[in-house]
PDB file of C-alpha atoms in Angstrom:
ATOM      1  CA  UNK A   1     -15.964  19.887  28.793  1.00 45.00           C
ATOM      2  CA  UNK A   2     -15.752  17.156  30.941  1.00 40.00           C
ATOM      3  CA  UNK A   3     -17.389  13.527  31.802  1.00 43.00           C
ATOM      4  CA  UNK A   4     -17.989  12.639  35.482  1.00 43.00           C
ATOM      5  CA  UNK A   5     -16.304   9.240  36.593  1.00 44.00           C
ATOM      6  CA  UNK A   6     -19.094   7.958  38.886  1.00 44.00           C
ATOM      7  CA  UNK A   7     -16.924   5.523  40.632  1.00 46.00           C
ATOM      8  CA  UNK A   8     -14.485   8.344  42.070  1.00 42.00           C
ATOM      9  CA  UNK A   9     -16.699  11.140  42.147  1.00 40.00           C
ATOM     10  CA  UNK A  10     -14.404  13.588  40.058  1.00 54.00           C
ATOM     11  CA  UNK A  11     -14.088  14.837  36.766  1.00 66.00           C
ATOM     12  CA  UNK A  12     -11.145  12.795  34.900  1.00 72.00           C
ATOM     13  CA  UNK A  13     -11.635  12.898  31.324  1.00 79.00           C
ATOM     14  CA  UNK A  14     -11.994  15.372  28.341  1.00 83.00           C
ATOM     15  CA  UNK A  15     -15.314  15.010  26.137  1.00 85.00           C
ATOM     16  CA  UNK A  16     -14.040  15.256  22.545  1.00 86.00           C
ATOM     17  CA  UNK A  17     -17.557  16.289  21.134  1.00 87.00           C
ATOM     18  CA  UNK A  18     -17.803  19.066  23.840  1.00 88.00           C
ATOM     19  CA  UNK A  19     -14.342  20.327  22.876  1.00 90.00           C
ATOM     20  CA  UNK A  20     -15.440  20.532  19.136  1.00 90.00           C
ATOM     21  CA  UNK A  21     -18.715  22.273  19.807  1.00 91.00           C
ATOM     22  CA  UNK A  22     -16.944  24.943  22.171  1.00 92.00           C
ATOM     23  CA  UNK A  23     -14.329  25.654  19.500  1.00 92.00           C
ATOM     24  CA  UNK A  24     -17.015  25.917  16.834  1.00 92.00           C
ATOM     25  CA  UNK A  25     -18.838  28.490  19.267  1.00 93.00           C
ATOM     26  CA  UNK A  26     -15.600  30.416  19.712  1.00 92.00           C
ATOM     27  CA  UNK A  27     -15.044  30.556  15.963  1.00 92.00           C
ATOM     28  CA  UNK A  28     -18.568  31.778  15.275  1.00 92.00           C
ATOM     29  CA  UNK A  29     -17.999  34.756  17.855  1.00 92.00           C
ATOM     30  CA  UNK A  30     -14.634  35.636  16.273  1.00 92.00           C
ATOM     31  CA  UNK A  31     -16.155  35.684  12.701  1.00 91.00           C
ATOM     32  CA  UNK A  32     -19.104  37.800  13.805  1.00 90.00           C
ATOM     33  CA  UNK A  33     -16.722  40.285  15.882  1.00 89.00           C
ATOM     34  CA  UNK A  34     -13.973  40.411  13.471  1.00 89.00           C
ATOM     35  CA  UNK A  35     -15.087  39.363   9.950  1.00 88.00           C
ATOM     36  CA  UNK A  36     -12.223  38.651   7.404  1.00 85.00           C
ATOM     37  CA  UNK A  37      -9.557  39.180  10.215  1.00 87.00           C
ATOM     38  CA  UNK A  38      -6.376  36.821  10.430  1.00 88.00           C
ATOM     39  CA  UNK A  39      -7.595  35.700  13.802  1.00 90.00           C
ATOM     40  CA  UNK A  40     -10.973  34.389  12.252  1.00 90.00           C
ATOM     41  CA  UNK A  41      -9.033  32.574   9.821  1.00 91.00           C
ATOM     42  CA  UNK A  42      -6.870  30.977  12.497  1.00 93.00           C
ATOM     43  CA  UNK A  43      -9.645  29.795  14.452  1.00 93.00           C
ATOM     44  CA  UNK A  44     -11.399  28.343  11.488  1.00 92.00           C
ATOM     45  CA  UNK A  45      -8.155  26.496  10.750  1.00 93.00           C
ATOM     46  CA  UNK A  46      -7.838  25.253  14.213  1.00 93.00           C
ATOM     47  CA  UNK A  47     -11.657  23.943  13.930  1.00 91.00           C
ATOM     48  CA  UNK A  48     -10.539  21.960  11.092  1.00 91.00           C
ATOM     49  CA  UNK A  49      -7.307  20.708  13.052  1.00 92.00           C
ATOM     50  CA  UNK A  50      -9.603  19.988  15.946  1.00 91.00           C
ATOM     51  CA  UNK A  51     -11.731  17.240  13.850  1.00 91.00           C
ATOM     52  CA  UNK A  52      -8.085  15.593  12.887  1.00 90.00           C
ATOM     53  CA  UNK A  53      -7.252  15.558  16.530  1.00 89.00           C
ATOM     54  CA  UNK A  54     -10.427  13.954  17.619  1.00 88.00           C
ATOM     55  CA  UNK A  55     -10.123  11.240  15.041  1.00 88.00           C
ATOM     56  CA  UNK A  56      -6.750  10.271  15.733  1.00 88.00           C
ATOM     57  CA  UNK A  57      -7.052  10.369  19.106  1.00 85.00           C
ATOM     58  CA  UNK A  58     -10.145   8.023  19.118  1.00 83.00           C
ATOM     59  CA  UNK A  59      -7.918   5.705  16.834  1.00 84.00           C
ATOM     60  CA  UNK A  60      -5.433   5.585  19.334  1.00 82.00           C
ATOM     61  CA  UNK A  61      -7.704   4.152  21.765  1.00 78.00           C
ATOM     62  CA  UNK A  62      -8.449   1.282  19.672  1.00 81.00           C
ATOM     63  CA  UNK A  63      -5.731  -1.565  19.681  1.00 80.00           C
ATOM     64  CA  UNK A  64      -4.115  -2.743  16.264  1.00 82.00           C
ATOM     65  CA  UNK A  65      -5.075  -6.140  16.273  1.00 84.00           C
ATOM     66  CA  UNK A  66      -3.270  -7.226  13.229  1.00 85.00           C
ATOM     67  CA  UNK A  67       0.124  -5.846  14.586  1.00 82.00           C
ATOM     68  CA  UNK A  68      -0.491  -7.395  18.184  1.00 83.00           C
ATOM     69  CA  UNK A  69      -0.968 -10.863  16.412  1.00 87.00           C
ATOM     70  CA  UNK A  70       2.307 -10.526  14.465  1.00 86.00           C
ATOM     71  CA  UNK A  71       4.173  -9.220  17.327  1.00 83.00           C
ATOM     72  CA  UNK A  72       3.075 -12.070  19.695  1.00 83.00           C
ATOM     73  CA  UNK A  73       3.794 -14.694  16.980  1.00 85.00           C
ATOM     74  CA  UNK A  74       7.454 -13.223  16.540  1.00 83.00           C
ATOM     75  CA  UNK A  75       7.726 -13.189  20.402  1.00 80.00           C
ATOM     76  CA  UNK A  76       6.733 -16.808  20.671  1.00 82.00           C
ATOM     77  CA  UNK A  77       8.998 -17.617  17.869  1.00 79.00           C
ATOM     78  CA  UNK A  78      11.973 -15.969  19.829  1.00 75.00           C
ATOM     79  CA  UNK A  79      11.298 -17.824  23.005  1.00 76.00           C
ATOM     80  CA  UNK A  80      10.983 -21.222  21.198  1.00 77.00           C
ATOM     81  CA  UNK A  81      14.370 -20.767  19.679  1.00 72.00           C
ATOM     82  CA  UNK A  82      16.356 -21.351  23.110  1.00 69.00           C
ATOM     83  CA  UNK A  83      13.782 -24.032  24.030  1.00 69.00           C
ATOM     84  CA  UNK A  84      14.641 -26.243  20.742  1.00 63.00           C
ATOM     85  CA  UNK A  85      18.510 -25.416  21.256  1.00 61.00           C
ATOM     86  CA  UNK A  86      18.211 -27.026  24.901  1.00 62.00           C
ATOM     87  CA  UNK A  87      16.343 -29.914  23.741  1.00 61.00           C
ATOM     88  CA  UNK A  88      18.941 -30.577  20.822  1.00 58.00           C
ATOM     89  CA  UNK A  89      21.869 -30.144  23.055  1.00 57.00           C
ATOM     90  CA  UNK A  90      23.593 -33.107  24.131  1.00 56.00           C
ATOM     91  CA  UNK A  91      24.979 -32.320  27.346  1.00 54.00           C
ATOM     92  CA  UNK A  92      27.111 -34.932  29.168  1.00 53.00           C
ATOM     93  CA  UNK A  93      26.237 -35.587  32.694  1.00 52.00           C
ATOM     94  CA  UNK A  94      29.547 -36.661  33.820  1.00 55.00           C
ATOM     95  CA  UNK A  95      32.713 -34.813  32.903  1.00 53.00           C
ATOM     96  CA  UNK A  96      35.866 -36.897  31.911  1.00 60.00           C
ATOM     97  CA  UNK A  97      38.068 -34.128  32.011  1.00 61.00           C
ATOM     98  CA  UNK A  98      38.354 -30.250  32.919  1.00 59.00           C
ATOM     99  CA  UNK A  99      38.030 -29.234  29.351  1.00 65.00           C
ATOM    100  CA  UNK A 100      34.481 -30.899  28.973  1.00 59.00           C
ATOM    101  CA  UNK A 101      33.425 -28.623  32.188  1.00 56.00           C
ATOM    102  CA  UNK A 102      35.207 -25.595  30.702  1.00 70.00           C
ATOM    103  CA  UNK A 103      33.232 -26.224  27.678  1.00 63.00           C
ATOM    104  CA  UNK A 104      30.172 -26.345  29.248  1.00 61.00           C
ATOM    105  CA  UNK A 105      30.727 -23.037  30.934  1.00 66.00           C
ATOM    106  CA  UNK A 106      31.524 -21.388  27.673  1.00 66.00           C
ATOM    107  CA  UNK A 107      28.309 -22.764  26.122  1.00 62.00           C
ATOM    108  CA  UNK A 108      26.416 -21.601  29.204  1.00 66.00           C
ATOM    109  CA  UNK A 109      27.909 -18.140  28.920  1.00 67.00           C
ATOM    110  CA  UNK A 110      26.881 -17.880  25.204  1.00 66.00           C
ATOM    111  CA  UNK A 111      23.739 -19.110  25.989  1.00 66.00           C
ATOM    112  CA  UNK A 112      22.949 -16.430  28.436  1.00 72.00           C
ATOM    113  CA  UNK A 113      24.202 -13.791  26.384  1.00 74.00           C
ATOM    114  CA  UNK A 114      21.740 -15.072  23.626  1.00 71.00           C
ATOM    115  CA  UNK A 115      18.839 -15.083  26.009  1.00 75.00           C
ATOM    116  CA  UNK A 116      19.612 -11.499  26.806  1.00 77.00           C
ATOM    117  CA  UNK A 117      19.705 -10.583  23.136  1.00 79.00           C
ATOM    118  CA  UNK A 118      16.219 -12.374  22.543  1.00 75.00           C
ATOM    119  CA  UNK A 119      14.615 -10.668  25.601  1.00 78.00           C
ATOM    120  CA  UNK A 120      15.833  -7.303  24.216  1.00 79.00           C
ATOM    121  CA  UNK A 121      14.209  -8.240  21.033  1.00 78.00           C
ATOM    122  CA  UNK A 122      10.973  -9.628  22.568  1.00 79.00           C
ATOM    123  CA  UNK A 123      10.766  -6.227  24.427  1.00 81.00           C
ATOM    124  CA  UNK A 124      11.440  -4.095  21.395  1.00 83.00           C
ATOM    125  CA  UNK A 125       8.524  -5.901  19.494  1.00 82.00           C
ATOM    126  CA  UNK A 126       6.114  -5.615  22.125  1.00 81.00           C
ATOM    127  CA  UNK A 127       6.770  -1.679  22.243  1.00 82.00           C
ATOM    128  CA  UNK A 128       6.049  -1.437  18.488  1.00 85.00           C
ATOM    129  CA  UNK A 129       2.278  -0.508  18.838  1.00 84.00           C
ATOM    130  CA  UNK A 130       3.015   2.159  21.480  1.00 84.00           C
ATOM    131  CA  UNK A 131       5.749   3.641  19.379  1.00 85.00           C
ATOM    132  CA  UNK A 132       3.643   3.816  16.292  1.00 87.00           C
ATOM    133  CA  UNK A 133       0.731   5.443  17.989  1.00 85.00           C
ATOM    134  CA  UNK A 134       2.973   8.049  19.526  1.00 86.00           C
ATOM    135  CA  UNK A 135       4.353   8.956  16.109  1.00 87.00           C
ATOM    136  CA  UNK A 136       0.812   9.566  14.786  1.00 87.00           C
ATOM    137  CA  UNK A 137       0.197  11.857  18.048  1.00 87.00           C
ATOM    138  CA  UNK A 138       3.368  13.898  17.304  1.00 89.00           C
ATOM    139  CA  UNK A 139       2.467  14.513  13.738  1.00 90.00           C
ATOM    140  CA  UNK A 140      -0.927  16.265  15.009  1.00 90.00           C
ATOM    141  CA  UNK A 141       0.811  17.802  17.884  1.00 90.00           C
ATOM    142  CA  UNK A 142       3.115  19.492  15.694  1.00 92.00           C
ATOM    143  CA  UNK A 143       0.298  21.193  13.709  1.00 91.00           C
ATOM    144  CA  UNK A 144      -1.244  22.228  17.088  1.00 92.00           C
ATOM    145  CA  UNK A 145       2.095  23.635  18.093  1.00 93.00           C
ATOM    146  CA  UNK A 146       2.250  25.780  14.921  1.00 93.00           C
ATOM    147  CA  UNK A 147      -1.297  27.158  15.554  1.00 93.00           C
ATOM    148  CA  UNK A 148      -0.289  28.149  18.992  1.00 93.00           C
ATOM    149  CA  UNK A 149       2.456  30.130  17.934  1.00 93.00           C
ATOM    150  CA  UNK A 150       0.514  31.817  15.095  1.00 93.00           C
ATOM    151  CA  UNK A 151      -2.149  32.682  17.720  1.00 92.00           C
ATOM    152  CA  UNK A 152       0.380  33.901  20.247  1.00 91.00           C
ATOM    153  CA  UNK A 153       1.743  36.184  17.318  1.00 89.00           C
ATOM    154  CA  UNK A 154      -1.738  37.491  16.719  1.00 87.00           C
ATOM    155  CA  UNK A 155      -1.919  38.391  20.589  1.00 85.00           C
ATOM    156  CA  UNK A 156       1.553  39.657  20.979  1.00 83.00           C
ATOM    157  CA  UNK A 157       1.085  42.131  18.006  1.00 76.00           C
ATOM    158  CA  UNK A 158      -1.984  43.661  19.857  1.00 77.00           C
ATOM    159  CA  UNK A 159      -0.666  43.849  23.333  1.00 64.00           C
ATOM    160  CA  UNK A 160      -1.504  47.492  24.661  1.00 63.00           C
ATOM    161  CA  UNK A 161       1.633  47.403  26.764  1.00 59.00           C
ATOM    162  CA  UNK A 162       4.079  46.988  23.776  1.00 53.00           C
ATOM    163  CA  UNK A 163       4.653  49.634  21.030  1.00 51.00           C
ATOM    164  CA  UNK A 164       4.736  46.955  18.234  1.00 44.00           C
ATOM    165  CA  UNK A 165       3.468  48.484  14.858  1.00 46.00           C
ATOM    166  CA  UNK A 166       0.973  46.578  12.993  1.00 45.00           C
ATOM    167  CA  UNK A 167       2.340  45.255   9.666  1.00 42.00           C
ATOM    168  CA  UNK A 168      -0.392  44.359   7.298  1.00 42.00           C
ATOM    169  CA  UNK A 169       0.632  42.239   4.312  1.00 36.00           C
ATOM    170  CA  UNK A 170      -2.826  41.486   3.078  1.00 41.00           C
ATOM    171  CA  UNK A 171      -6.359  42.423   2.774  1.00 39.00           C
ATOM    172  CA  UNK A 172      -7.700  39.983   5.453  1.00 39.00           C
ATOM    173  CA  UNK A 173      -5.210  41.181   8.040  1.00 42.00           C
ATOM    174  CA  UNK A 174      -5.797  44.853   7.292  1.00 41.00           C
ATOM    175  CA  UNK A 175      -9.665  44.367   7.565  1.00 41.00           C
ATOM    176  CA  UNK A 176      -8.739  42.370  11.048  1.00 44.00           C
ATOM    177  CA  UNK A 177      -6.819  45.487  12.015  1.00 48.00           C
ATOM    178  CA  UNK A 178      -9.435  47.949  11.148  1.00 54.00           C
ATOM    179  CA  UNK A 179     -12.123  46.282  13.255  1.00 63.00           C
ATOM    180  CA  UNK A 180     -10.090  47.140  16.509  1.00 73.00           C
ATOM    181  CA  UNK A 181     -11.162  50.691  16.981  1.00 75.00           C
ATOM    182  CA  UNK A 182     -11.631  50.862  20.604  1.00 78.00           C
ATOM    183  CA  UNK A 183     -10.475  49.353  24.034  1.00 82.00           C
ATOM    184  CA  UNK A 184     -13.311  47.142  24.045  1.00 84.00           C
ATOM    185  CA  UNK A 185     -12.286  45.647  20.727  1.00 85.00           C
ATOM    186  CA  UNK A 186      -8.965  45.204  21.965  1.00 86.00           C
ATOM    187  CA  UNK A 187     -10.086  43.442  24.876  1.00 88.00           C
ATOM    188  CA  UNK A 188     -12.173  40.924  23.032  1.00 89.00           C
ATOM    189  CA  UNK A 189      -9.539  40.254  20.555  1.00 90.00           C
ATOM    190  CA  UNK A 190      -7.111  39.447  23.350  1.00 90.00           C
ATOM    191  CA  UNK A 191      -9.666  37.294  24.999  1.00 92.00           C
ATOM    192  CA  UNK A 192     -10.518  35.529  21.787  1.00 93.00           C
ATOM    193  CA  UNK A 193      -6.667  34.710  21.411  1.00 93.00           C
ATOM    194  CA  UNK A 194      -6.652  33.513  25.116  1.00 92.00           C
ATOM    195  CA  UNK A 195      -9.541  31.294  24.489  1.00 93.00           C
ATOM    196  CA  UNK A 196      -7.912  29.667  21.384  1.00 94.00           C
ATOM    197  CA  UNK A 197      -4.796  29.107  23.122  1.00 94.00           C
ATOM    198  CA  UNK A 198      -6.730  27.409  25.854  1.00 93.00           C
ATOM    199  CA  UNK A 199      -8.391  25.227  23.193  1.00 93.00           C
ATOM    200  CA  UNK A 200      -5.093  24.107  21.736  1.00 94.00           C
ATOM    201  CA  UNK A 201      -3.939  22.761  25.134  1.00 92.00           C
ATOM    202  CA  UNK A 202      -7.305  21.084  25.654  1.00 91.00           C
ATOM    203  CA  UNK A 203      -6.893  19.250  22.015  1.00 91.00           C
ATOM    204  CA  UNK A 204      -3.059  18.295  22.881  1.00 90.00           C
ATOM    205  CA  UNK A 205      -4.516  16.884  26.348  1.00 88.00           C
ATOM    206  CA  UNK A 206      -6.575  14.522  24.447  1.00 86.00           C
ATOM    207  CA  UNK A 207      -3.504  12.483  23.248  1.00 83.00           C
ATOM    208  CA  UNK A 208      -2.138  12.375  26.774  1.00 78.00           C
ATOM    209  CA  UNK A 209      -5.650  11.222  27.800  1.00 77.00           C
ATOM    210  CA  UNK A 210      -5.417   8.199  25.372  1.00 68.00           C
ATOM    211  CA  UNK A 211      -1.868   7.061  25.892  1.00 63.00           C
ATOM    212  CA  UNK A 212      -1.622   4.272  28.242  1.00 55.00           C
ATOM    213  CA  UNK A 213       2.018   4.248  28.366  1.00 53.00           C
ATOM    214  CA  UNK A 214       4.220   6.782  30.339  1.00 48.00           C
ATOM    215  CA  UNK A 215       7.423   6.426  28.668  1.00 45.00           C
TER     216      UNK A 215
END
């Protein structure tokens, strides 16, 4: 599910709608092959989470104009403060004594420190939007991380190379275990787990795709 960048002739970006359709197809196949199983429930939940991922990643592409206007207003205000101070500062061109020169140097040092603080404040304000968007992305990424662990546990518990007893705690899990009756069923089950884990990675990649900062 990619779109082609005609200018460079390479596949560069994920297409959210194709991801949603692919995940819906996986969920349908899992439900048909293993109806009522825990993996089927996880795939349905991942499909719902995918809608949130696509919606959130789409919002991250759009600028927060209200916040940008407020930030730039504050930045202009911060820049105007030292300029106003320079205009109001009555600095003598000639120095009658060494103490006058010493006071000027002390004032210059204090002004330089103030400029550094104002520059740091301006830099902090200009990064507010990216930090807000990053926090929103982290909330959804945390849900994807949890789903990835759940899918992985389904996969590990059915690994034929490990002698791990299946513990069924509910009717849905029991129904899912009863549908694995042959090597072919086990192969399909593990294949579906791999597909779902792959889709989790693709959904997470949407947020890396929409983030313009690299901090």
